[in-house]
XYZ file of C-alpha atoms in Angstrom:
171
model
C 14.685 107.308 13.102
C 14.086 106.012 9.614
C 11.647 103.233 8.749
C 14.438 100.856 7.692
C 16.217 101.313 11.050
C 13.044 100.608 12.989
C 12.257 97.479 10.960
C 15.828 96.194 11.270
C 15.945 96.716 15.044
C 12.466 95.208 15.441
C 13.495 92.157 13.376
C 16.501 91.728 15.694
C 14.145 91.536 18.686
C 14.012 95.112 19.947
C 10.477 96.186 20.896
C 11.108 99.359 22.920
C 11.062 102.558 20.868
C 9.696 104.979 23.460
C 9.905 108.664 22.526
C 11.199 107.770 19.043
C 11.115 110.541 16.452
C 9.233 108.894 13.605
C 7.742 111.977 11.978
C 6.715 111.287 8.384
C 7.863 107.661 8.647
C 6.585 105.404 5.861
C 5.622 101.991 7.255
C 2.676 100.799 5.160
C 2.001 97.088 5.654
C 4.684 96.841 8.372
C 4.340 93.974 10.837
C 5.100 95.351 14.301
C 2.904 93.514 16.815
C 3.572 94.379 20.457
C 5.902 97.239 19.553
C 6.319 99.909 22.235
C 5.997 103.409 20.811
C 4.884 105.215 23.961
C 5.266 109.000 23.582
C 6.680 108.543 20.055
C 6.164 111.261 17.452
C 4.402 109.715 14.458
C 3.134 112.986 13.000
C 2.351 112.735 9.252
C 3.309 109.037 9.245
C 1.906 106.323 6.995
C 1.016 103.148 8.886
C -1.766 102.019 6.577
C -2.394 98.270 6.583
C 0.249 97.793 9.291
C -0.058 95.153 12.005
C 0.162 96.960 15.331
C -1.692 94.345 17.360
C -1.217 95.003 21.083
C 1.106 97.918 20.311
C 1.849 100.389 23.087
C 1.192 103.922 21.848
C 0.447 105.613 25.168
C 0.714 109.384 24.780
C 2.005 109.105 21.203
C 1.642 112.058 18.823
C -0.075 110.652 15.759
C -1.319 113.881 14.167
C -2.424 113.785 10.540
C -1.280 110.198 10.144
C -2.615 107.620 7.720
C -3.688 104.421 9.470
C -6.454 103.063 7.248
C -6.909 99.285 7.399
C -4.371 99.155 10.262
C -4.685 96.346 12.811
C -4.708 97.954 16.253
C -6.473 95.152 18.133
C -5.952 95.509 21.890
C -3.514 98.394 21.295
C -2.856 100.893 24.082
C -3.629 104.340 22.691
C -4.464 105.999 25.998
C -3.849 109.757 25.904
C -2.612 109.492 22.308
C -3.029 112.557 20.105
C -4.628 111.356 16.879
C -5.926 114.689 15.592
C -6.961 114.726 11.934
C -5.744 111.156 11.433
C -7.229 108.721 8.937
C -8.327 105.476 10.580
C -10.850 104.295 7.990
C -11.489 100.559 8.233
C -8.947 100.323 11.099
C -9.427 97.423 13.518
C -9.457 98.880 17.027
C -11.193 95.919 18.654
C -10.750 96.115 22.439
C -8.250 98.969 22.067
C -7.625 101.291 25.017
C -8.370 104.836 23.892
C -9.100 106.469 27.241
C -8.639 110.240 27.006
C -7.295 109.921 23.454
C -7.725 112.990 21.273
C -9.382 111.974 18.006
C -10.784 115.367 17.047
C -11.437 115.750 13.325
C -10.252 112.196 12.643
C -11.710 109.922 9.987
C -12.960 106.712 11.598
C -15.401 105.685 8.876
C -16.098 101.952 8.955
C -13.623 101.482 11.843
C -14.100 98.470 14.097
C -14.224 99.725 17.689
C -15.948 96.675 19.207
C -15.290 96.567 22.927
C -12.933 99.564 22.750
C -12.528 101.765 25.813
C -13.069 105.389 24.771
C -13.713 106.797 28.243
C -13.128 110.534 28.190
C -11.974 110.475 24.555
C -12.352 113.594 22.434
C -14.207 112.692 19.256
C -15.288 116.228 18.363
C -16.089 116.541 14.657
C -14.723 113.043 13.986
C -16.397 111.041 11.227
C -17.602 107.737 12.669
C -19.932 106.885 9.771
C -20.534 103.139 9.666
C -18.235 102.475 12.627
C -18.896 99.471 14.851
C -19.044 100.685 18.456
C -20.758 97.589 19.812
C -19.863 96.936 23.461
C -17.589 100.040 23.482
C -17.292 102.294 26.527
C -17.892 105.944 25.617
C -18.468 107.140 29.187
C -17.524 110.805 29.389
C -16.479 110.948 25.719
C -17.056 114.202 23.820
C -18.978 113.634 20.582
C -19.635 117.304 19.824
C -20.140 117.678 16.078
C -19.228 114.043 15.369
C -20.735 112.392 12.291
C -22.557 109.291 13.514
C -24.472 107.951 10.495
C -24.898 104.191 10.458
C -23.000 103.571 13.712
C -23.557 100.204 15.434
C -24.543 101.243 18.981
C -25.286 97.737 20.336
C -24.369 97.551 24.040
C -22.480 100.876 24.101
C -21.909 102.574 27.479
C -22.824 106.240 27.169
C -23.054 107.578 30.742
C -21.765 111.131 30.940
C -21.198 111.376 27.197
C -21.066 114.961 25.914
C -23.328 115.860 22.974
C -25.833 113.112 23.692
C -28.325 114.985 21.504
C -26.536 113.497 18.485
C -26.964 109.923 19.739
C -30.206 108.088 18.908
C -32.652 108.861 21.742
C -33.396 105.176 22.377
C -29.811 104.744 23.614
C -29.522 107.614 26.113
């Protein structure tokens, strides 16, 4: 599906685009709140500065995608595959990221306040300057993650893998 088709159908009221093939789609600055893209293929897509508030992206393939400055507040990204994606400055406030695969992703300066990252794979992800306040990282894998300047206020860390990288006062 092409970007223009998606925007046109969304504008006409359609919200369900489950399993859509959106590889390499260019949707910078698109306004798609509450869109349903469960299991969609968004590999190599550009969704930078898009509004995906409360979007449903359960199980979506979002490999090597550009989502910097994207609004993903309260989005459902459970089990999504976000490998090597760029989410710098993305707003993931209260997003559901349980068991999401964020290995090697760039989450510098991302807002993850209150996000649920239970069981998420954050191996070798760059979380420099990210706000993880009140986030749930129970069972998350932080092996090799870059954690400089992270806001750890109120973070749940029980069962987190690679706790040696987390400031000792928190574990």
